[in-house]
Coordinates of C-alpha atoms in Angstrom, one line a residue:
M1 CA 38.1 5.6 -12.4
E2 CA 37.8 8.2 -10.2
G3 CA 33.9 7.2 -9.6
E4 CA 35.1 3.7 -7.9
L5 CA 37.0 6.1 -5.0
S6 CA 35.3 7.9 -1.8
S7 CA 35.9 11.3 -0.7
R8 CA 36.9 9.4 2.2
V9 CA 39.3 7.1 1.2
R10 CA 40.4 9.8 -1.0
W11 CA 41.5 12.1 2.2
A12 CA 42.9 9.7 3.7
G13 CA 45.5 8.7 1.1
L14 CA 45.5 12.8 0.4
V15 CA 46.8 12.6 4.3
A16 CA 49.6 9.1 3.9
A17 CA 50.8 11.3 0.7
A18 CA 51.1 13.9 3.1
S19 CA 52.3 11.7 6.4
G20 CA 56.3 11.0 3.4
V21 CA 56.7 14.6 3.2
F22 CA 56.0 15.6 6.7
L23 CA 58.8 13.7 7.2
T24 CA 61.1 14.5 4.6
A25 CA 60.4 18.3 6.1
L26 CA 61.8 17.1 9.2
D27 CA 65.8 16.2 8.4
I28 CA 65.8 21.2 8.5
T29 CA 66.9 19.7 11.9
V30 CA 69.5 18.2 10.8
N31 CA 71.3 21.9 9.5
V32 CA 70.4 22.9 13.7
A33 CA 72.4 19.2 15.5
L34 CA 75.4 20.0 13.4
P35 CA 77.3 21.6 16.0
D36 CA 76.9 18.7 18.1
I37 CA 77.2 16.3 15.4
T38 CA 81.3 18.5 15.0
D39 CA 81.4 18.0 18.4
S40 CA 80.1 13.8 19.5
F41 CA 82.8 12.6 15.7
G42 CA 85.4 15.3 17.1
T43 CA 85.7 16.6 12.8
D44 CA 85.3 19.9 12.0
A45 CA 82.7 21.9 10.2
V46 CA 84.4 21.5 6.6
T47 CA 84.2 17.6 7.5
I48 CA 80.4 17.9 8.8
Q49 CA 79.1 19.9 5.8
W50 CA 78.7 16.5 3.7
I51 CA 76.1 15.1 5.4
I52 CA 74.5 17.3 4.1
I53 CA 76.2 17.6 0.9
F54 CA 75.2 13.4 0.6
Y55 CA 72.3 13.6 1.5
V56 CA 71.6 16.2 -1.1
G57 CA 72.9 15.7 -3.9
S58 CA 71.7 12.0 -4.1
S59 CA 68.2 12.9 -3.2
T60 CA 68.7 15.1 -5.8
G61 CA 70.6 12.5 -8.5
M62 CA 68.2 9.5 -7.5
Q63 CA 64.9 11.3 -8.0
L64 CA 63.7 11.0 -11.2
G65 CA 64.9 6.8 -11.7
L66 CA 63.0 6.8 -8.4
G67 CA 60.0 8.8 -9.5
G68 CA 59.7 6.1 -12.8
A69 CA 60.7 2.9 -10.6
A70 CA 57.0 4.3 -8.8
D71 CA 56.0 3.8 -12.8
A72 CA 57.4 0.6 -13.8
F73 CA 56.2 -0.7 -9.9
G74 CA 53.7 0.2 -8.7
L75 CA 53.1 4.2 -7.3
K76 CA 51.8 2.6 -3.5
R77 CA 54.2 -0.2 -3.1
M78 CA 57.5 2.1 -3.8
F79 CA 56.0 4.1 -1.5
M80 CA 55.5 2.3 1.4
L81 CA 59.4 1.2 0.1
G82 CA 59.8 4.6 1.3
L83 CA 58.5 4.8 3.6
V84 CA 60.3 1.3 5.3
S85 CA 63.7 3.0 3.9
Y86 CA 63.9 6.1 5.4
M87 CA 63.0 4.2 8.3
V88 CA 66.1 2.2 8.5
A89 CA 67.7 4.9 8.0
V90 CA 67.1 7.0 10.0
L91 CA 67.1 3.6 13.4
A92 CA 70.6 3.0 12.0
I93 CA 71.7 6.7 12.5
G94 CA 70.4 7.8 14.7
L95 CA 72.1 3.6 16.3
S96 CA 75.7 4.5 14.1
D97 CA 78.8 5.0 16.4
S98 CA 81.7 6.2 13.4
L99 CA 81.1 9.6 11.5
A100 CA 81.0 7.3 8.1
L101 CA 79.0 4.8 8.9
V102 CA 76.0 8.2 8.6
F103 CA 78.4 9.6 5.7
G104 CA 76.7 6.2 3.9
L105 CA 73.4 5.9 5.6
R106 CA 72.7 9.2 4.6
V107 CA 73.0 8.4 0.4
F108 CA 71.0 5.6 2.0
Q109 CA 67.7 8.3 3.7
A110 CA 67.9 9.7 0.4
V111 CA 66.8 6.8 -1.2
G112 CA 63.4 7.2 0.8
N113 CA 63.9 10.4 0.4
G114 CA 63.9 10.3 -2.6
L115 CA 60.9 8.3 -3.2
L116 CA 58.2 10.1 -0.8
I117 CA 58.8 13.7 -2.3
A118 CA 58.1 12.3 -5.6
L119 CA 55.9 9.8 -4.8
G120 CA 53.4 12.3 -2.8
P121 CA 52.1 13.9 -5.3
A122 CA 51.9 11.6 -7.8
I123 CA 49.7 10.0 -5.3
V124 CA 47.4 13.1 -4.9
T125 CA 47.4 14.0 -8.8
S126 CA 46.0 10.0 -8.7
L127 CA 43.6 10.1 -6.5
F128 CA 41.9 13.9 -7.3
P129 CA 40.3 14.8 -9.9
A130 CA 41.7 17.2 -12.3
E131 CA 39.0 20.5 -10.6
F132 CA 40.4 19.6 -7.5
R133 CA 44.0 19.8 -8.4
G134 CA 45.1 21.8 -7.1
R135 CA 43.4 21.9 -3.6
A136 CA 44.8 18.6 -2.5
L137 CA 48.1 19.4 -3.4
G138 CA 47.9 22.2 -1.7
I139 CA 46.8 20.8 1.3
M140 CA 49.2 18.6 1.0
A141 CA 51.9 20.5 0.9
A142 CA 50.3 22.8 3.9
L143 CA 50.8 19.5 5.9
G144 CA 54.5 18.8 5.6
T145 CA 55.5 22.1 5.7
L146 CA 53.8 21.3 9.4
G147 CA 56.9 19.2 9.5
M148 CA 59.2 21.9 8.9
I149 CA 57.4 23.7 12.1
S150 CA 58.3 20.9 14.0
G151 CA 61.4 20.9 13.0
S152 CA 62.0 24.4 13.2
L153 CA 60.8 24.3 17.8
G154 CA 61.5 20.6 18.4
G155 CA 65.2 20.2 16.5
G156 CA 67.1 23.1 19.7
A157 CA 64.9 21.2 22.4
L158 CA 66.2 17.5 21.6
V159 CA 69.4 18.6 20.7
D160 CA 70.1 19.9 24.0
A161 CA 68.1 17.9 26.1
L162 CA 69.2 13.8 24.6
G163 CA 71.9 14.9 22.2
W164 CA 72.1 15.0 18.6
R165 CA 70.5 11.5 18.1
A166 CA 66.9 12.6 19.4
I167 CA 66.5 13.8 16.3
F168 CA 67.3 10.2 14.8
L169 CA 65.4 8.2 16.6
A170 CA 62.8 10.3 17.7
R171 CA 61.8 10.1 13.7
V172 CA 61.3 6.6 14.5
P173 CA 57.1 5.4 16.0
L174 CA 56.2 8.9 13.3
C175 CA 58.2 6.9 10.8
L176 CA 56.0 3.7 12.1
L177 CA 53.1 5.9 12.2
A178 CA 53.0 6.8 8.5
I179 CA 54.1 3.1 7.3
G180 CA 50.4 1.9 9.9
F181 CA 47.7 3.9 8.3
S182 CA 49.1 3.5 5.0
A183 CA 49.4 0.1 4.8
F184 CA 45.7 0.3 5.8
F185 CA 44.7 3.0 3.9
L186 CA 46.0 4.0 1.3
R187 CA 43.8 3.0 -2.0
L188 CA 44.7 3.7 -5.5
P189 CA 42.0 4.2 -7.5
G190 CA 41.5 0.8 -10.4
R191 CA 44.4 -1.2 -11.2
Q192 CA 47.0 1.2 -11.3
R193 CA 48.7 1.2 -15.2
T194 CA 52.6 0.2 -15.3
L195 CA 54.8 0.0 -17.2
A196 CA 57.0 -3.3 -18.7
R197 CA 60.0 -2.4 -17.1
F198 CA 62.5 -0.3 -15.6
D199 CA 65.3 2.2 -17.0
L200 CA 67.6 0.6 -14.9
L201 CA 70.9 2.6 -17.3
G202 CA 68.8 5.2 -17.0
S203 CA 69.1 6.3 -13.6
V204 CA 71.4 4.7 -13.4
A205 CA 73.3 7.9 -15.5
L206 CA 71.6 10.5 -14.8
F207 CA 72.4 9.8 -10.9
V208 CA 76.0 10.0 -12.3
S209 CA 75.3 13.0 -13.5
V210 CA 73.7 14.0 -11.2
G211 CA 75.9 13.7 -9.0
S212 CA 78.9 14.5 -10.2
L213 CA 76.8 18.4 -11.1
I214 CA 76.2 19.4 -7.4
L215 CA 79.8 18.6 -6.2
A216 CA 80.6 20.6 -9.0
L217 CA 78.9 23.1 -7.9
S218 CA 79.5 22.4 -4.5
L219 CA 83.0 22.1 -4.6
G220 CA 83.5 24.7 -7.4
G221 CA 82.0 26.9 -4.7
R222 CA 84.8 26.6 -1.8
N223 CA 87.2 26.1 -3.1
G224 CA 86.9 28.0 -6.7
W225 CA 86.6 26.7 -9.8
D226 CA 90.0 26.2 -11.4
E227 CA 90.9 23.6 -8.6
I228 CA 91.0 19.8 -10.7
Y229 CA 88.8 17.5 -9.6
V230 CA 86.3 20.6 -9.3
I231 CA 86.7 20.8 -13.4
A232 CA 86.5 16.4 -13.7
L233 CA 83.6 16.7 -12.1
A234 CA 82.1 18.5 -13.8
A235 CA 83.6 16.2 -17.3
V236 CA 82.0 13.3 -15.7
S237 CA 78.9 15.5 -15.7
A238 CA 79.0 16.4 -19.2
C239 CA 79.7 13.0 -20.0
G240 CA 77.0 11.3 -18.6
F241 CA 73.9 13.3 -19.4
G242 CA 75.9 12.6 -22.7
T243 CA 76.0 8.8 -22.1
F244 CA 71.9 9.7 -19.9
A245 CA 70.5 11.4 -23.3
V246 CA 71.5 8.4 -25.7
V247 CA 69.7 6.2 -23.3
E248 CA 66.6 7.2 -22.7
R249 CA 66.5 7.4 -26.8
R250 CA 67.4 3.9 -27.4
V251 CA 65.2 2.3 -24.1
S252 CA 60.7 1.9 -24.7
N253 CA 59.9 3.1 -21.3
P254 CA 62.3 5.8 -20.4
I255 CA 62.4 7.0 -17.0
L256 CA 62.5 10.6 -18.8
Q257 CA 61.0 10.9 -22.0
L258 CA 62.9 13.3 -23.6
S259 CA 59.7 14.7 -26.3
L260 CA 58.6 15.8 -22.9
L261 CA 61.2 19.0 -22.5
K262 CA 60.1 20.1 -25.3
H263 CA 56.8 20.2 -24.3
R264 CA 55.2 24.4 -24.6
V265 CA 53.9 24.2 -21.4
L266 CA 56.0 21.6 -19.2
A267 CA 59.7 22.8 -20.0
P268 CA 59.5 26.4 -19.2
A269 CA 57.3 25.6 -16.3
L270 CA 60.5 23.7 -15.1
V271 CA 62.9 26.6 -15.6
V272 CA 61.4 28.8 -14.1
S273 CA 60.8 27.2 -10.9
L274 CA 64.6 26.5 -11.5
L275 CA 65.4 30.1 -11.2
V276 CA 62.3 30.4 -8.3
F277 CA 64.4 28.3 -6.0
I278 CA 67.7 29.6 -6.8
S279 CA 66.5 32.8 -5.9
T280 CA 64.6 32.4 -3.0
F281 CA 67.0 30.2 -0.8
V282 CA 69.2 32.4 0.1
N283 CA 67.4 32.8 2.7
W284 CA 68.7 29.3 4.1
F285 CA 72.1 30.2 3.4
I286 CA 72.9 34.2 4.0
L287 CA 70.0 36.4 5.7
P288 CA 71.0 33.8 9.0
F289 CA 74.3 35.9 8.7
F290 CA 73.1 38.9 8.7
V291 CA 70.5 38.2 11.3
I292 CA 73.0 37.1 14.1
E293 CA 76.0 38.9 13.4
S294 CA 75.0 41.8 11.7
L295 CA 71.9 42.9 13.4
G296 CA 72.7 40.5 16.1
A297 CA 69.5 38.5 18.2
S298 CA 70.5 34.7 19.0
A299 CA 69.7 31.4 16.6
S300 CA 66.4 31.0 18.4
V301 CA 65.6 34.7 17.3
W302 CA 66.5 33.1 13.7
G303 CA 64.6 30.0 14.5
L304 CA 61.5 32.3 14.9
L305 CA 62.0 33.9 11.6
L306 CA 61.8 30.6 10.5
M307 CA 58.6 29.7 11.3
L308 CA 57.2 32.7 10.6
M309 CA 58.6 31.3 6.4
T310 CA 57.2 28.3 6.8
A311 CA 53.8 29.4 8.8
A312 CA 53.1 31.2 5.9
N313 CA 54.3 29.7 2.9
S314 CA 52.1 26.8 5.2
V315 CA 49.0 28.7 4.9
S316 CA 49.2 30.2 1.0
A317 CA 49.6 26.7 -0.3
P318 CA 46.4 25.9 0.3
L319 CA 45.3 29.3 -1.6
G320 CA 47.6 29.1 -4.6
G321 CA 45.4 24.3 -5.2
W322 CA 42.2 27.1 -5.2
L323 CA 43.6 29.5 -7.0
S324 CA 44.9 27.2 -9.6
D325 CA 41.4 24.9 -9.7
R326 CA 39.5 27.9 -10.7
A327 CA 41.4 29.2 -13.6
N328 CA 44.4 28.2 -15.3
P329 CA 47.4 26.9 -13.2
A330 CA 49.1 29.3 -15.4
Y331 CA 47.6 33.1 -14.1
T332 CA 49.2 31.8 -10.0
I333 CA 51.9 31.2 -11.0
T334 CA 52.9 34.4 -12.5
A335 CA 51.5 36.8 -9.5
S336 CA 53.3 34.2 -6.8
V337 CA 56.9 35.0 -8.3
M338 CA 56.2 38.5 -8.3
V339 CA 55.1 38.5 -4.8
S340 CA 58.2 36.5 -4.5
T341 CA 60.3 39.1 -6.2
L342 CA 58.7 41.9 -4.4
A343 CA 59.8 40.2 -1.2
M344 CA 63.3 40.0 -2.9
L345 CA 63.4 42.9 -3.4
V346 CA 62.2 44.4 0.1
M347 CA 64.7 41.7 1.7
S348 CA 67.8 43.6 -0.7
R349 CA 67.3 46.6 1.6
L350 CA 68.2 46.0 4.4
G351 CA 70.9 47.1 6.5
E352 CA 72.1 47.9 9.8
G353 CA 69.9 49.6 10.9
S354 CA 67.0 47.7 10.0
S355 CA 64.5 46.0 12.2
V356 CA 64.0 42.2 13.4
V357 CA 60.5 42.7 12.3
S358 CA 61.4 44.1 9.5
V359 CA 63.2 41.1 8.3
G360 CA 60.2 38.9 9.4
L361 CA 57.9 41.1 8.0
G362 CA 60.1 40.0 4.8
L363 CA 59.9 36.8 5.1
M364 CA 56.2 36.2 5.2
M365 CA 56.7 36.9 3.0
V366 CA 58.4 35.4 0.7
G367 CA 56.8 32.4 2.5
V368 CA 52.8 33.3 0.7
G369 CA 54.9 33.3 -2.7
T370 CA 56.6 30.4 -2.1
G371 CA 53.3 29.0 -0.5
L372 CA 51.3 30.4 -3.9
F373 CA 54.4 28.7 -6.6
Q374 CA 54.1 25.7 -4.7
T375 CA 51.4 24.5 -4.9
S376 CA 50.1 26.0 -8.3
S377 CA 53.5 25.0 -10.4
A378 CA 52.9 21.1 -9.0
N379 CA 49.2 21.1 -10.3
L380 CA 50.7 23.4 -13.7
I381 CA 52.7 19.9 -14.4
M382 CA 51.5 17.4 -12.2
G383 CA 48.2 17.8 -15.5
S384 CA 51.0 18.5 -18.4
V385 CA 52.4 15.3 -17.4
P386 CA 50.0 11.1 -19.0
P387 CA 48.3 9.4 -16.4
D388 CA 50.7 6.5 -16.4
R389 CA 53.8 9.1 -15.6
L390 CA 52.7 10.7 -12.6
G391 CA 56.5 9.7 -10.5
M392 CA 58.0 11.2 -13.4
G393 CA 56.4 13.7 -13.1
G394 CA 57.0 14.8 -9.2
G395 CA 60.5 13.1 -10.5
I396 CA 61.1 15.7 -12.0
M397 CA 60.0 18.8 -9.7
G398 CA 62.2 17.4 -7.2
L399 CA 65.1 17.7 -9.3
A400 CA 64.1 21.3 -10.2
R401 CA 63.7 21.6 -6.5
G402 CA 67.1 20.0 -5.7
M403 CA 68.7 21.6 -8.4
G404 CA 67.6 24.5 -6.9
T405 CA 68.0 24.8 -3.9
V406 CA 72.3 23.1 -4.4
T407 CA 72.5 26.1 -7.4
S408 CA 72.0 28.4 -5.4
V409 CA 74.3 28.1 -2.8
A410 CA 77.3 27.3 -5.2
I411 CA 76.7 30.0 -7.2
M412 CA 74.3 32.8 -5.3
G413 CA 77.4 31.7 -2.6
A414 CA 80.4 32.6 -4.5
V415 CA 78.4 35.4 -5.8
F416 CA 78.7 37.1 -2.2
A417 CA 82.3 36.2 -1.5
A418 CA 83.8 37.6 -4.3
R419 CA 81.4 41.0 -3.8
E420 CA 81.8 40.9 0.1
S421 CA 85.6 40.1 -1.6
S422 CA 85.2 42.7 -3.5
R423 CA 83.6 45.7 -1.7
G424 CA 86.7 44.7 1.6
M425 CA 88.6 46.7 -0.5
S426 CA 87.4 50.2 0.9
V427 CA 85.2 49.9 3.2
T428 CA 85.4 48.3 7.0
P429 CA 84.1 44.6 7.1
D430 CA 81.0 44.7 8.5
A431 CA 79.8 47.7 6.0
A432 CA 81.4 44.9 3.5
F433 CA 79.2 42.8 4.4
I434 CA 76.0 44.8 4.4
L435 CA 77.4 45.7 0.8
A436 CA 77.6 42.2 0.0
F437 CA 74.9 40.9 0.8
R438 CA 73.2 43.5 -0.7
D439 CA 74.1 42.7 -3.4
T440 CA 73.1 39.0 -3.8
Y441 CA 69.8 40.1 -3.0
L442 CA 69.5 42.1 -5.9
V443 CA 71.4 39.0 -8.3
A444 CA 68.8 37.4 -6.5
V445 CA 65.8 39.6 -7.3
A446 CA 67.2 40.2 -11.1
L447 CA 66.5 36.3 -11.4
A448 CA 63.1 36.6 -9.8
A449 CA 62.2 38.6 -12.7
V450 CA 63.5 35.8 -15.4
A451 CA 61.4 33.8 -14.5
V452 CA 58.3 36.4 -14.0
V453 CA 59.1 37.5 -17.5
M454 CA 59.6 33.3 -18.1
S455 CA 55.9 33.0 -16.7
F456 CA 54.0 35.2 -19.0
S457 CA 54.8 32.1 -21.8
L458 CA 53.0 29.9 -19.4
W459 CA 49.8 31.7 -20.3
P460 CA 46.9 29.5 -22.2
R461 CA 46.9 32.2 -25.0
L462 CA 49.9 32.1 -25.8
V463 CA 50.2 28.4 -25.4
E464 CA 47.5 28.5 -28.0
R465 CA 49.4 31.0 -30.6
S466 CA 52.5 29.3 -30.3
D467 CA 50.7 26.1 -31.4
S468 CA 48.7 27.5 -33.8
S469 CA 52.1 28.9 -35.6
V470 CA 53.8 26.0 -35.5

């Protein structure tokens, strides 16, 4: 099957997949535009945060179901649908005159986002042989990361010059280019095998359960865990997961093969991924306050620091893929999580006397660690799923990533708030902030250290020893 494809076809397919990842990465510009969106609709900062929550929650909740849909209806067909729906959504959002409509369209945009994120790795895995899979995934990730760099640099300029609508409308021509290129040049090997039926009931059950959990985490972290609506959402989520488990055992083609949760490689790999994202995502929502408020740096300096982290990520991602092709990906996973743990430990030592340069060096270490991890983990996971369930594999990775980021915001945010309140009883507010900042990063270090320990269970000798003892 692999011999049917020329090198040109494979690389064209990789560019097509990367174009989708690039488009999803551009959504970082929304964070830059939030103040302008708030002023435009005459609302407040708390309300406008739902533009992020609806998007992330919907995309995460639908991820696995959309991957299953691609396994049922074809990778290219669903990838093209993802590009088109993403384009229609950003065009409509850019023309919307109602905040409620924007919220609804963000859910629609999440459909396209979920398809593009899940199917990028699936398409690359189907195109390239196993011995080159890691490098191909790394190149795709690096090209996609350019979207974050472009968004970090250009998002603010677009908002200042043309307003918040420009960050959505400017994506339309890019979507058209991606659609045209993919339609003509994306060719998948042989005749793609598809499932007989799509597990719609399982997809709905998982969306309800994951969406309710994300809402519970988001609202609980903001308003308190004892609120009745938080408890109700948690109960709905638990019932949803129970329903999902029952459905998946009964349908012939489930969106998630429950046996994979017992897989000696895949299951711990997903837990390690979840822990890594929970640990490192604090740099996106706690560190900005330290840089801007404690160090007195400007927002543009913070944007430059973010660019350094994403640039380091884009450089190290192909290296992680190359290393994971040369030897078992588990070794690179362990090394990458060690780098991330060390980076978070360095960040935990920051204080009032720290410089912007020290923050930048720490963030570059974080970028190197996450870049190495991103591709080596993807190589291991995509190589562990059946060839006809690559959409499911991409969906599983997206689900772990989304749950990690949302959990980080909810749990680590709550840890920071609790420690700041506790520390503030004996020191000044500025000192309490620094101490809470360090405490939160130490928790992140502990989580990353647990991920390091768990990563050793992925090593071939330990897996073989575990198999032989059964």
